[in-house]
Amino acid sequence: MKISSTLLYIIPFVVACLSLVIGCRDDDTTNDDSSPSTNSETTSQQTTEMSSNIPPVLENISKAAAKYKRDNALWPNYNLSAYPAYLIEKSNDDNAHQGYLINPKSVPSGASEITDSRWSDIKVYRYDTNAKKAIDHIGSQGVFSLDFSMNGESHYAQIRGSNLQKAYNMRLYSHEIFHIFQQKWQYNSNALQDQNNYPMNKELLSLQLLTLKLIDVSVSTLTQDQLRERLLAYVAIRDREIQIDPSSQKLVKNMANYQENGEGTARYIEKVVAADIGIDSELNFGDTDRGIFNESRLNSASADEIRGFFGWGIWYSIGSFVVYTLNELGANTFDTTEDAEALYTQARKFLSPTSDQIQEALTKAKRDYDWDEVTTFAEKYAAKL
């Protein structure tokens, strides 16, 4: 189906990992900020009853604000701290929800500033008044909203409740706020989103799994030549996917390529921030999806989960690796991506490979990344659809 420009890049991050357990890495909670702080020594400029339940993500947001003081530190003309946010600590009691405003453009009446050395690079205000309204706006099954209106201004709103601890962290915050920035981008009118009809057979699943293998690496360990080699392998694999795509809508070309632009770039921001502020110990764009090669997860995965991953979630990681690699190799990928050119198209133009080089790259990738294991898993996943 065709999608509007306002919806193209705002489908929830949680689809890719939190609700699709087959693709998530086993150590996803490492250095996470999902548990409430228990040793807060907060002071307030106004008399405000404080609790030890202050969102721990505040400290990481402040670290990111300090790290990326310049607008173009993460992406040209993008500043993570420029977007006002409303973080909610959800309670079972509708009268006890807690709200925390971050960097509001204007301070509403009744909001009390909270000062703490742990978040000295951002402005934080305790403001419970609209917490219930934000929760209702987000909905019972939701975690965040990109456009919660409060006091005449739009805010990013995010909930953490006891059953949503892993969702409420810096990864989600940095990923989803980047989607707000993306709303200023150009969009390709050919872009589609049709997860239910995305083509999946043994060979296509094998090629997707092969791509996951080649991007699962600490990128700081790679030389420019090694990055270029992996980028060429990605292009060769995608060429083959496009060639054998049996879907009438040509969804590899018209869906996968543009999902990488939208979700891949947001995952890129998410991963770079996590590595830069110490949530992740290394920058690896493929580590999140290692669970796809876990036999027990494969056995327990439903057809809907498998389709959700290979027909949606997989392009977060792949796109993030491609945009990182293009940038590292000197391509003008940031501006070109904003102008709606697919990352795959950019990579192909940048490398300008011959047909022989494409074939050699595909053959080498199969040899280097255990094609036998890849096809074995692909066959098992295909059998469950």
PDB file of N, CA and C in Angstrom, residues 238-278:
ATOM      1  N   ARG A 238      21.677  -7.105  -2.488  1.00  0.00           N
ATOM      2  CA  ARG A 238      20.439  -6.408  -2.822  1.00  0.00           C
ATOM      3  C   ARG A 238      20.136  -6.506  -4.324  1.00  0.00           C
ATOM      4  N   ASP A 239      21.163  -6.456  -5.152  1.00  0.00           N
ATOM      5  CA  ASP A 239      20.954  -6.665  -6.589  1.00  0.00           C
ATOM      6  C   ASP A 239      20.238  -7.992  -6.841  1.00  0.00           C
ATOM      7  N   ARG A 240      20.717  -9.020  -6.163  1.00  0.00           N
ATOM      8  CA  ARG A 240      20.124 -10.348  -6.339  1.00  0.00           C
ATOM      9  C   ARG A 240      18.697 -10.392  -5.799  1.00  0.00           C
ATOM     10  N   GLU A 241      18.452  -9.755  -4.673  1.00  0.00           N
ATOM     11  CA  GLU A 241      17.106  -9.708  -4.112  1.00  0.00           C
ATOM     12  C   GLU A 241      16.139  -9.043  -5.090  1.00  0.00           C
ATOM     13  N   ILE A 242      16.556  -7.925  -5.655  1.00  0.00           N
ATOM     14  CA  ILE A 242      15.711  -7.209  -6.608  1.00  0.00           C
ATOM     15  C   ILE A 242      15.451  -8.072  -7.845  1.00  0.00           C
ATOM     16  N   GLN A 243      16.491  -8.769  -8.279  1.00  0.00           N
ATOM     17  CA  GLN A 243      16.384  -9.598  -9.484  1.00  0.00           C
ATOM     18  C   GLN A 243      15.368 -10.728  -9.309  1.00  0.00           C
ATOM     19  N   ILE A 244      15.296 -11.334  -8.143  1.00  0.00           N
ATOM     20  CA  ILE A 244      14.433 -12.508  -7.956  1.00  0.00           C
ATOM     21  C   ILE A 244      13.129 -12.177  -7.227  1.00  0.00           C
ATOM     22  N   ASP A 245      12.875 -10.915  -6.957  1.00  0.00           N
ATOM     23  CA  ASP A 245      11.662 -10.498  -6.247  1.00  0.00           C
ATOM     24  C   ASP A 245      10.420 -10.894  -7.054  1.00  0.00           C
ATOM     25  N   PRO A 246       9.584 -11.794  -6.521  1.00  0.00           N
ATOM     26  CA  PRO A 246       8.404 -12.233  -7.268  1.00  0.00           C
ATOM     27  C   PRO A 246       7.168 -11.371  -7.031  1.00  0.00           C
ATOM     28  N   SER A 247       7.257 -10.379  -6.139  1.00  0.00           N
ATOM     29  CA  SER A 247       6.064  -9.606  -5.780  1.00  0.00           C
ATOM     30  C   SER A 247       5.655  -8.680  -6.921  1.00  0.00           C
ATOM     31  N   SER A 248       4.349  -8.532  -7.100  1.00  0.00           N
ATOM     32  CA  SER A 248       3.849  -7.678  -8.180  1.00  0.00           C
ATOM     33  C   SER A 248       4.190  -6.209  -7.941  1.00  0.00           C
ATOM     34  N   GLN A 249       4.348  -5.836  -6.667  1.00  0.00           N
ATOM     35  CA  GLN A 249       4.662  -4.444  -6.329  1.00  0.00           C
ATOM     36  C   GLN A 249       6.167  -4.180  -6.283  1.00  0.00           C
ATOM     37  N   LYS A 250       6.961  -5.218  -6.552  1.00  0.00           N
ATOM     38  CA  LYS A 250       8.424  -5.111  -6.487  1.00  0.00           C
ATOM     39  C   LYS A 250       8.841  -4.488  -5.141  1.00  0.00           C
ATOM     40  N   LEU A 251       8.511  -5.213  -4.088  1.00  0.00           N
ATOM     41  CA  LEU A 251       8.656  -4.669  -2.744  1.00  0.00           C
ATOM     42  C   LEU A 251      10.101  -4.607  -2.257  1.00  0.00           C
ATOM     43  N   VAL A 252      10.996  -5.391  -2.824  1.00  0.00           N
ATOM     44  CA  VAL A 252      12.402  -5.221  -2.442  1.00  0.00           C
ATOM     45  C   VAL A 252      12.863  -3.828  -2.845  1.00  0.00           C
ATOM     46  N   LYS A 253      12.566  -3.446  -4.062  1.00  0.00           N
ATOM     47  CA  LYS A 253      12.960  -2.127  -4.560  1.00  0.00           C
ATOM     48  C   LYS A 253      12.152  -1.012  -3.897  1.00  0.00           C
ATOM     49  N   ASN A 254      10.857  -1.215  -3.767  1.00  0.00           N
ATOM     50  CA  ASN A 254       9.970  -0.119  -3.372  1.00  0.00           C
ATOM     51  C   ASN A 254       9.619  -0.097  -1.884  1.00  0.00           C
ATOM     52  N   MET A 255      10.010  -1.120  -1.151  1.00  0.00           N
ATOM     53  CA  MET A 255       9.779  -1.107   0.289  1.00  0.00           C
ATOM     54  C   MET A 255      11.099  -1.205   1.060  1.00  0.00           C
ATOM     55  N   ALA A 256      11.850  -2.276   0.831  1.00  0.00           N
ATOM     56  CA  ALA A 256      13.094  -2.478   1.584  1.00  0.00           C
ATOM     57  C   ALA A 256      14.030  -1.287   1.460  1.00  0.00           C
ATOM     58  N   ASN A 257      14.202  -0.808   0.244  1.00  0.00           N
ATOM     59  CA  ASN A 257      15.146   0.293   0.023  1.00  0.00           C
ATOM     60  C   ASN A 257      14.767   1.547   0.798  1.00  0.00           C
ATOM     61  N   TYR A 258      13.478   1.828   0.906  1.00  0.00           N
ATOM     62  CA  TYR A 258      13.065   3.068   1.561  1.00  0.00           C
ATOM     63  C   TYR A 258      12.875   2.891   3.069  1.00  0.00           C
ATOM     64  N   GLN A 259      12.588   1.661   3.498  1.00  0.00           N
ATOM     65  CA  GLN A 259      12.586   1.402   4.936  1.00  0.00           C
ATOM     66  C   GLN A 259      13.992   1.599   5.511  1.00  0.00           C
ATOM     67  N   GLU A 260      14.992   1.226   4.741  1.00  0.00           N
ATOM     68  CA  GLU A 260      16.372   1.450   5.189  1.00  0.00           C
ATOM     69  C   GLU A 260      16.644   2.933   5.363  1.00  0.00           C
ATOM     70  N   ASN A 261      16.100   3.750   4.484  1.00  0.00           N
ATOM     71  CA  ASN A 261      16.278   5.196   4.637  1.00  0.00           C
ATOM     72  C   ASN A 261      15.634   5.712   5.910  1.00  0.00           C
ATOM     73  N   GLY A 262      14.386   5.329   6.148  1.00  0.00           N
ATOM     74  CA  GLY A 262      13.650   5.876   7.282  1.00  0.00           C
ATOM     75  C   GLY A 262      14.055   5.268   8.606  1.00  0.00           C
ATOM     76  N   GLU A 263      13.945   3.955   8.710  1.00  0.00           N
ATOM     77  CA  GLU A 263      14.256   3.301   9.982  1.00  0.00           C
ATOM     78  C   GLU A 263      15.751   3.072  10.160  1.00  0.00           C
ATOM     79  N   GLY A 264      16.451   2.866   9.062  1.00  0.00           N
ATOM     80  CA  GLY A 264      17.892   2.652   9.169  1.00  0.00           C
ATOM     81  C   GLY A 264      18.626   3.876   9.677  1.00  0.00           C
ATOM     82  N   THR A 265      18.240   5.059   9.205  1.00  0.00           N
ATOM     83  CA  THR A 265      18.914   6.272   9.670  1.00  0.00           C
ATOM     84  C   THR A 265      18.578   6.574  11.121  1.00  0.00           C
ATOM     85  N   ALA A 266      17.329   6.289  11.537  1.00  0.00           N
ATOM     86  CA  ALA A 266      16.970   6.474  12.944  1.00  0.00           C
ATOM     87  C   ALA A 266      17.724   5.488  13.828  1.00  0.00           C
ATOM     88  N   ARG A 267      17.898   4.243  13.353  1.00  0.00           N
ATOM     89  CA  ARG A 267      18.697   3.283  14.112  1.00  0.00           C
ATOM     90  C   ARG A 267      20.169   3.720  14.165  1.00  0.00           C
ATOM     91  N   TYR A 268      20.644   4.308  13.086  1.00  0.00           N
ATOM     92  CA  TYR A 268      22.009   4.850  13.062  1.00  0.00           C
ATOM     93  C   TYR A 268      22.195   5.862  14.191  1.00  0.00           C
ATOM     94  N   ILE A 269      21.279   6.804  14.305  1.00  0.00           N
ATOM     95  CA  ILE A 269      21.347   7.795  15.379  1.00  0.00           C
ATOM     96  C   ILE A 269      21.308   7.109  16.739  1.00  0.00           C
ATOM     97  N   GLU A 270      20.368   6.212  16.893  1.00  0.00           N
ATOM     98  CA  GLU A 270      20.197   5.459  18.142  1.00  0.00           C
ATOM     99  C   GLU A 270      21.492   4.754  18.559  1.00  0.00           C
ATOM    100  N   LYS A 271      22.123   4.073  17.610  1.00  0.00           N
ATOM    101  CA  LYS A 271      23.316   3.285  17.929  1.00  0.00           C
ATOM    102  C   LYS A 271      24.530   4.173  18.184  1.00  0.00           C
ATOM    103  N   VAL A 272      24.691   5.225  17.397  1.00  0.00           N
ATOM    104  CA  VAL A 272      25.824   6.129  17.600  1.00  0.00           C
ATOM    105  C   VAL A 272      25.722   6.805  18.962  1.00  0.00           C
ATOM    106  N   VAL A 273      24.529   7.258  19.323  1.00  0.00           N
ATOM    107  CA  VAL A 273      24.341   7.882  20.631  1.00  0.00           C
ATOM    108  C   VAL A 273      24.656   6.891  21.742  1.00  0.00           C
ATOM    109  N   ALA A 274      24.141   5.677  21.635  1.00  0.00           N
ATOM    110  CA  ALA A 274      24.362   4.669  22.681  1.00  0.00           C
ATOM    111  C   ALA A 274      25.844   4.365  22.865  1.00  0.00           C
ATOM    112  N   ALA A 275      26.581   4.315  21.765  1.00  0.00           N
ATOM    113  CA  ALA A 275      28.022   4.061  21.860  1.00  0.00           C
ATOM    114  C   ALA A 275      28.761   5.273  22.414  1.00  0.00           C
ATOM    115  N   ASP A 276      28.361   6.461  21.975  1.00  0.00           N
ATOM    116  CA  ASP A 276      29.071   7.678  22.373  1.00  0.00           C
ATOM    117  C   ASP A 276      28.919   7.999  23.862  1.00  0.00           C
ATOM    118  N   ILE A 277      27.774   7.657  24.446  1.00  0.00           N
ATOM    119  CA  ILE A 277      27.559   8.015  25.853  1.00  0.00           C
ATOM    120  C   ILE A 277      27.727   6.822  26.788  1.00  0.00           C
ATOM    121  N   GLY A 278      28.187   5.693  26.262  1.00  0.00           N
ATOM    122  CA  GLY A 278      28.567   4.583  27.118  1.00  0.00           C
ATOM    123  C   GLY A 278      27.500   3.547  27.407  1.00  0.00           C
TER     124      GLY A 278
END
